[in-house]
mmCIF file of C-alpha atoms in Angstrom:
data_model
loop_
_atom_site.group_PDB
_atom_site.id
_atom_site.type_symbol
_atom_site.label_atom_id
_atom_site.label_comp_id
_atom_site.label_asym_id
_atom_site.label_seq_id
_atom_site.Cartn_x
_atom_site.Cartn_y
_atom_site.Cartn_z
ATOM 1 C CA UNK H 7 205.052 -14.405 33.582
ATOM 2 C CA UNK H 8 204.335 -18.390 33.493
ATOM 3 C CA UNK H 9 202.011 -17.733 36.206
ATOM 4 C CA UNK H 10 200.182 -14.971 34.811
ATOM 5 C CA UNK H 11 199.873 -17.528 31.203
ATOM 6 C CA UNK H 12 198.446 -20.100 33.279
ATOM 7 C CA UNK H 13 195.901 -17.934 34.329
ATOM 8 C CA UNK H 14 194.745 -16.716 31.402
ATOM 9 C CA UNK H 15 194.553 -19.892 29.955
ATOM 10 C CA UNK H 16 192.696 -21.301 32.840
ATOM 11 C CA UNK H 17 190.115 -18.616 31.530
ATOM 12 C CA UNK H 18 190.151 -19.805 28.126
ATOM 13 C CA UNK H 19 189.691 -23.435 28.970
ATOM 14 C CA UNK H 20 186.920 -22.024 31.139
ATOM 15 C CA UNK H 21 185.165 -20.344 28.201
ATOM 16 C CA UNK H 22 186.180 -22.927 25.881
ATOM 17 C CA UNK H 23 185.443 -26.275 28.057
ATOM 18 C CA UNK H 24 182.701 -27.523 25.529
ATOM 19 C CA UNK H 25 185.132 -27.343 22.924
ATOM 20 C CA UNK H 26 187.340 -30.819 22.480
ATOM 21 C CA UNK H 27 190.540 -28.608 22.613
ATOM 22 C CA UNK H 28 189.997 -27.332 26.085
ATOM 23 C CA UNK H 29 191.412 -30.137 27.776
ATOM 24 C CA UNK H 30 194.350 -30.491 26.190
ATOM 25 C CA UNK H 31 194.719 -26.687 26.506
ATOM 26 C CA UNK H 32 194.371 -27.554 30.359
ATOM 27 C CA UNK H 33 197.330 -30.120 30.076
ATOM 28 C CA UNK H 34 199.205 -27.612 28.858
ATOM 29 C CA UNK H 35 198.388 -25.273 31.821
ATOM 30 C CA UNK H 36 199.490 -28.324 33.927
ATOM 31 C CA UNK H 37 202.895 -29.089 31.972
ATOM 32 C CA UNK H 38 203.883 -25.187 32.248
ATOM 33 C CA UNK H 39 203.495 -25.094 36.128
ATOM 34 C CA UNK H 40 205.956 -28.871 36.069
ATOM 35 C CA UNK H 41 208.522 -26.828 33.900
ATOM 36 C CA UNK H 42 208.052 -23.510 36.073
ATOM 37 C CA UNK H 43 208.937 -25.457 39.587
ATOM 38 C CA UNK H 44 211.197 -27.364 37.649
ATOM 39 C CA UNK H 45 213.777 -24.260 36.857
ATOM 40 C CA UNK H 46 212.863 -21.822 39.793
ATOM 41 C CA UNK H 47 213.367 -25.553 42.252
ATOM 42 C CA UNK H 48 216.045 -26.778 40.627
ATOM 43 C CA UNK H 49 214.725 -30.399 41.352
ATOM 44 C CA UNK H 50 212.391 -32.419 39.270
ATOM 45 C CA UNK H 51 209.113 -32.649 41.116
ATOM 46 C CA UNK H 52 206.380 -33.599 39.394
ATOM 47 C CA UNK H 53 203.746 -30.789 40.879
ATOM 48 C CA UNK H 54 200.883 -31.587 38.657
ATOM 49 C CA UNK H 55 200.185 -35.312 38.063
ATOM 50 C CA UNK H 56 199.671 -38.369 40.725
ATOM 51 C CA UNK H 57 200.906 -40.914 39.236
ATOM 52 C CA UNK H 58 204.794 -40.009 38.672
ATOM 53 C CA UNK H 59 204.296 -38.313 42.546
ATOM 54 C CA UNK H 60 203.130 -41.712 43.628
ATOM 55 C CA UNK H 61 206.288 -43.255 41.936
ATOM 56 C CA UNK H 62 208.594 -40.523 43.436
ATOM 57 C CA UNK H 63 207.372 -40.922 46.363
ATOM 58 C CA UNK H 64 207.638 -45.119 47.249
ATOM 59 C CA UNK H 65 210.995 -44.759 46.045
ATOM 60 C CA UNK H 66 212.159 -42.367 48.091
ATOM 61 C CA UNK H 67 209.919 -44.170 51.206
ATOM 62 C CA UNK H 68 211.352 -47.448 50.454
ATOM 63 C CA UNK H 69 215.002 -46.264 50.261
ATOM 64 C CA UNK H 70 214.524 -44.325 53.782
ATOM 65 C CA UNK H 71 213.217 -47.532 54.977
ATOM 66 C CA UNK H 72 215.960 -49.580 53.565
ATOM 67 C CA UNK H 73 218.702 -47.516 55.297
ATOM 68 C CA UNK H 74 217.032 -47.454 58.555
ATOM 69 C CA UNK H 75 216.744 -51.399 58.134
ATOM 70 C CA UNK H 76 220.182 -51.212 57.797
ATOM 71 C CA UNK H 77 220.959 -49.522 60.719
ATOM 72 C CA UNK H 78 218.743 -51.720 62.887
ATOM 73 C CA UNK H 79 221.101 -54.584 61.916
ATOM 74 C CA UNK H 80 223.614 -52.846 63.012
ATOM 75 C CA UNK H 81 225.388 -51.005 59.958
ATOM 76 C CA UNK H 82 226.928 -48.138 60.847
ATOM 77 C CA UNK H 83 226.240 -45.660 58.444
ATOM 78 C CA UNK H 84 228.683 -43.498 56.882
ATOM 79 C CA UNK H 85 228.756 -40.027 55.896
ATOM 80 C CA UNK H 86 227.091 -40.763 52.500
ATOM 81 C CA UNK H 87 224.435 -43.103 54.073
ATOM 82 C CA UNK H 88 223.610 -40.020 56.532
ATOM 83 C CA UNK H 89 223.493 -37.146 53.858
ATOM 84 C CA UNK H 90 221.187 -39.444 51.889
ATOM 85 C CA UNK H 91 218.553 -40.262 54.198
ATOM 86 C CA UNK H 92 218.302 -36.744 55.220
ATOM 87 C CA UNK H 93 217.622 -36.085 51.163
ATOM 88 C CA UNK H 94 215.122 -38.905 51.399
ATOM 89 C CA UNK H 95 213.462 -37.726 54.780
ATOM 90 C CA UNK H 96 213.280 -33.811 52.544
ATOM 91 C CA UNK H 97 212.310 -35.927 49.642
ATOM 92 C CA UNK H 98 209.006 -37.914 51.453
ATOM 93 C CA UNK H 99 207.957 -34.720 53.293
ATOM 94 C CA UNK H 100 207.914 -32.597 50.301
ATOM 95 C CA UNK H 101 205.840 -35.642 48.037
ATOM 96 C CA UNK H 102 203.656 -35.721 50.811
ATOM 97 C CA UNK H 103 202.658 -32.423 51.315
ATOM 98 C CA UNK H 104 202.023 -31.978 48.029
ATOM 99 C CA UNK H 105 199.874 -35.599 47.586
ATOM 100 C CA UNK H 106 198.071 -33.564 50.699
ATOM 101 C CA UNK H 107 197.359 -30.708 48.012
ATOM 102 C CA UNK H 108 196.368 -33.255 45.617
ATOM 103 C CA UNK H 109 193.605 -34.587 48.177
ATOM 104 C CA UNK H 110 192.621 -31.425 49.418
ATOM 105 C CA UNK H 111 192.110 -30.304 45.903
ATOM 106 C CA UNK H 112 189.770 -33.224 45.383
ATOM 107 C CA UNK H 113 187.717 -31.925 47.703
ATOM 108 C CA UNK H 114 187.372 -28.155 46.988
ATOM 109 C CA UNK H 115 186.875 -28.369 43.188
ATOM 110 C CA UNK H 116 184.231 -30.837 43.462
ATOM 111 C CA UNK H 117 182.903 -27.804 46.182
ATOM 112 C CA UNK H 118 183.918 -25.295 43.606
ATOM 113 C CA UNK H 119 181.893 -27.349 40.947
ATOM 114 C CA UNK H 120 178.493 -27.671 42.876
ATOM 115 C CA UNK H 121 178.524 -24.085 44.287
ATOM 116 C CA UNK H 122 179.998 -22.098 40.721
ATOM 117 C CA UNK H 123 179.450 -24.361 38.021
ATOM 118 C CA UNK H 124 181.356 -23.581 35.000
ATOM 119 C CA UNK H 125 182.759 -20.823 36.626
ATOM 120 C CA UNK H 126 184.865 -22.825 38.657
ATOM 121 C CA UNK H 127 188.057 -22.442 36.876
ATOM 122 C CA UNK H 128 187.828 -18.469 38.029
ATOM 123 C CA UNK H 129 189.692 -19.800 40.917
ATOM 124 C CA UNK H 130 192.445 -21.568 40.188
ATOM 125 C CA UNK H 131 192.727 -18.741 37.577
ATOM 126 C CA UNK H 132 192.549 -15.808 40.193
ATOM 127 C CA UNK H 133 195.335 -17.220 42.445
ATOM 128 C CA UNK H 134 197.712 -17.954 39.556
ATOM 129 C CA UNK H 135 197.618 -14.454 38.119
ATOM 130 C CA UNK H 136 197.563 -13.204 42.122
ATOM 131 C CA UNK H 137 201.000 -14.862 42.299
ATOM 132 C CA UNK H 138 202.018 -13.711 39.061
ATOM 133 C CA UNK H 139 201.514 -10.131 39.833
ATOM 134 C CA UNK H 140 203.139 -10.714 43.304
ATOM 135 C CA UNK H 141 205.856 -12.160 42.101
ATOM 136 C CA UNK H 142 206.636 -9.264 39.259
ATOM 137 C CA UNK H 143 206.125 -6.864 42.247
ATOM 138 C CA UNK H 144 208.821 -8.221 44.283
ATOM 139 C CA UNK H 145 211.115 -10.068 41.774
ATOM 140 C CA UNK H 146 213.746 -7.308 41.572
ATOM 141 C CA UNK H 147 213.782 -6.430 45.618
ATOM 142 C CA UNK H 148 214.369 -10.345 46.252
ATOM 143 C CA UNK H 149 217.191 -10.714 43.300
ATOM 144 C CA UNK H 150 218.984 -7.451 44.944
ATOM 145 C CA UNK H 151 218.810 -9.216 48.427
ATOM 146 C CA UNK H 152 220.074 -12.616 47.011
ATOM 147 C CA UNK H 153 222.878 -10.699 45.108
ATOM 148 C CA UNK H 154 223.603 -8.867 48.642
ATOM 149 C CA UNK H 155 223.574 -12.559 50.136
ATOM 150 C CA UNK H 156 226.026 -14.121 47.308
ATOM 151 C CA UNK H 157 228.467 -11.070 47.606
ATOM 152 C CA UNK H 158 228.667 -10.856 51.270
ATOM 153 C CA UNK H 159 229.535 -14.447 51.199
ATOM 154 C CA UNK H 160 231.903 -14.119 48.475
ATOM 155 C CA UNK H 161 233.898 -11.538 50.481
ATOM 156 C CA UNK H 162 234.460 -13.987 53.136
ATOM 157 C CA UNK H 163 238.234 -15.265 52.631
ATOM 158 C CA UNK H 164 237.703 -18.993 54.138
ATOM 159 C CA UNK H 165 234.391 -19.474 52.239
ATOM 160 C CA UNK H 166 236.736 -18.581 49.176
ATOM 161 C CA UNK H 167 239.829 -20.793 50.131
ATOM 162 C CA UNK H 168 237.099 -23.546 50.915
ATOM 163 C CA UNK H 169 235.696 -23.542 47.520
ATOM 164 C CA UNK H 170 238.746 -23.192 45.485
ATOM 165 C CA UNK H 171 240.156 -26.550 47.505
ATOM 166 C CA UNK H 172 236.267 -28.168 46.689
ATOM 167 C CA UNK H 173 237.018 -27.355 43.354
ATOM 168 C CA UNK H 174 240.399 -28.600 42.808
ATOM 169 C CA UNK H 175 239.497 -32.067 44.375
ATOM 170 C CA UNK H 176 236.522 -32.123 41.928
ATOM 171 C CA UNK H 177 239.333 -32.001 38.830
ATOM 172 C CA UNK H 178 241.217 -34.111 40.100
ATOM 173 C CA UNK H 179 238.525 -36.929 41.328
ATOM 174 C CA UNK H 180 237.205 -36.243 37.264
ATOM 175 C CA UNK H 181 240.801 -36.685 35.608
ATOM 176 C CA UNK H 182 241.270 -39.608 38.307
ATOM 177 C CA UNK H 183 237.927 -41.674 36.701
ATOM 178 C CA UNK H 184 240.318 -42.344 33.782
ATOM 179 C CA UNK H 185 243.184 -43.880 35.395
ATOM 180 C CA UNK H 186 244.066 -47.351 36.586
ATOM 181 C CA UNK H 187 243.130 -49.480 39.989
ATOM 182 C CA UNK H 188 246.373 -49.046 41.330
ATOM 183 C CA UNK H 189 246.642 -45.850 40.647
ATOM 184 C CA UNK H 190 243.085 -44.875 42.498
ATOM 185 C CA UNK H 191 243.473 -47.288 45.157
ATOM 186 C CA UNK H 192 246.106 -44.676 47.147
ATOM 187 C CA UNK H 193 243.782 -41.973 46.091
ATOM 188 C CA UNK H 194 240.667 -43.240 47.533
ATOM 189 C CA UNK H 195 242.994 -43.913 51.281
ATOM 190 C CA UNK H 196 243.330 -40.064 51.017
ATOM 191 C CA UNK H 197 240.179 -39.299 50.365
ATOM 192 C CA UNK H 198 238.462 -41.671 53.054
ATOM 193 C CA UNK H 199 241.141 -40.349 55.816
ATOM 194 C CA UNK H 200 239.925 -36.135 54.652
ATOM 195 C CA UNK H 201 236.346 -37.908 55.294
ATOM 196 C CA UNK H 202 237.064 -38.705 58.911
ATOM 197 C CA UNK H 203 239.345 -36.061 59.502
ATOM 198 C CA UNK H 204 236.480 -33.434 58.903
ATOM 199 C CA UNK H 205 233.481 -35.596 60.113
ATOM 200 C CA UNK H 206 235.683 -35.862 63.245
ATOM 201 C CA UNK H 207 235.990 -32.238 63.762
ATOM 202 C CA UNK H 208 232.874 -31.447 62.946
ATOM 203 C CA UNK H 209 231.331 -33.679 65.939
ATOM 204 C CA UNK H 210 233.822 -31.608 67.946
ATOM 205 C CA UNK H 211 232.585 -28.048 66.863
ATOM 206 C CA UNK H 212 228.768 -29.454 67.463
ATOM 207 C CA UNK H 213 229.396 -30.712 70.912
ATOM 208 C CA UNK H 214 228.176 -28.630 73.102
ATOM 209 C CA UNK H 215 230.737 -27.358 75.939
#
């Protein structure tokens, strides 16, 4: 449906674009397609302004740096320090492919401008509502599939053991935020022994025989 919106307001900016009210109908194009990747993404990614995706990105960069500096001077990293430059090495490549759209986008509309004109916006326009009506068309088959997914894994008995342990360690790490230093310190020896306990079988299972 958001899709399909943008589209047709793409048209009206289009139609309106002498009109002072066209661009800011055109930032609010650009704010529905943030808010759209925003709740089907479940991450915050700015998808349609530079400047916060320039921000996003150097962080991310400069903390992937900073933990490979790290290592170089010989810090061994941990589990955490692994599982967060892999979410900073996701992180840069997805920024970068879309600063890549960004540029590439450059390019075509000023294309799109010479060649079209006003008409330009048909574009943009076209391929939103394309998407739109793809997406109605196979909404429903790819909810049935992910419900198929969710209950077949459900069914497993580990994966449910698993989780119900995951969740009664998260209780118990929230009701332990409110308790004393001596009382956490044993708590924390428990939880960094589980740590190795589980990174140390897991190197096991990955080794290959």
């Amino acid at each position: 449906g958001v899709l399909l919106l943008n589209g047709a307001l793409l048209v009206v900016v289009m139609l309106a674009q002498e009109e002072s009210w066209a661009k800011f109908l055109a930032a609010v194009v650009c704010g529905l397609q943030n808010g759209m990747c925003k709740m089907h993404c479940g991450a915050i990614v700015r998808t349609a302004q530079m400047t916060g995706l320039a921000s996003d990105f150097g962080t991310a960069l400069g903390r992937l740096l900073f933990l490979l500096q790290q290592r170089l001077l010989g810090h061994e990293p941990d589990a955490i320090d692994l599982a967060e430059a892999h979410t900073m090495k996701q992180k840069v490549v997805i920024y970068f492919t879309i600063a890549s759209g960004f540029i590439f986008g450059v390019f075509l509309g000023g294309y799109l401008i010479e060649w079209l004109g006003e008409f330009a916006f048909l574009v943009p326009a076209c391929i939103s509502a394309l998407l739109g009506v793809a997406y109605l068309i196979f909404q429903r088959p790819l909810r049935e599939h992910g419900r198929g997914l969710q209950r077949r894994g459900n069914a497993d008995p580990l994966l449910r053991d698993t989780q119900a342990v995951v969740n009664r360690a998260k209780s118990i790490l929230q009701s332990a935020v409110m308790q004393s230093d001596a009382q956490k310190k044993p708590m924390l020896e428990v939880l960094h022994l589980v740590e190795t306990q589980i990174l140390a079988r897991y190197s096991l299972a990955e080794t290959p025989a």
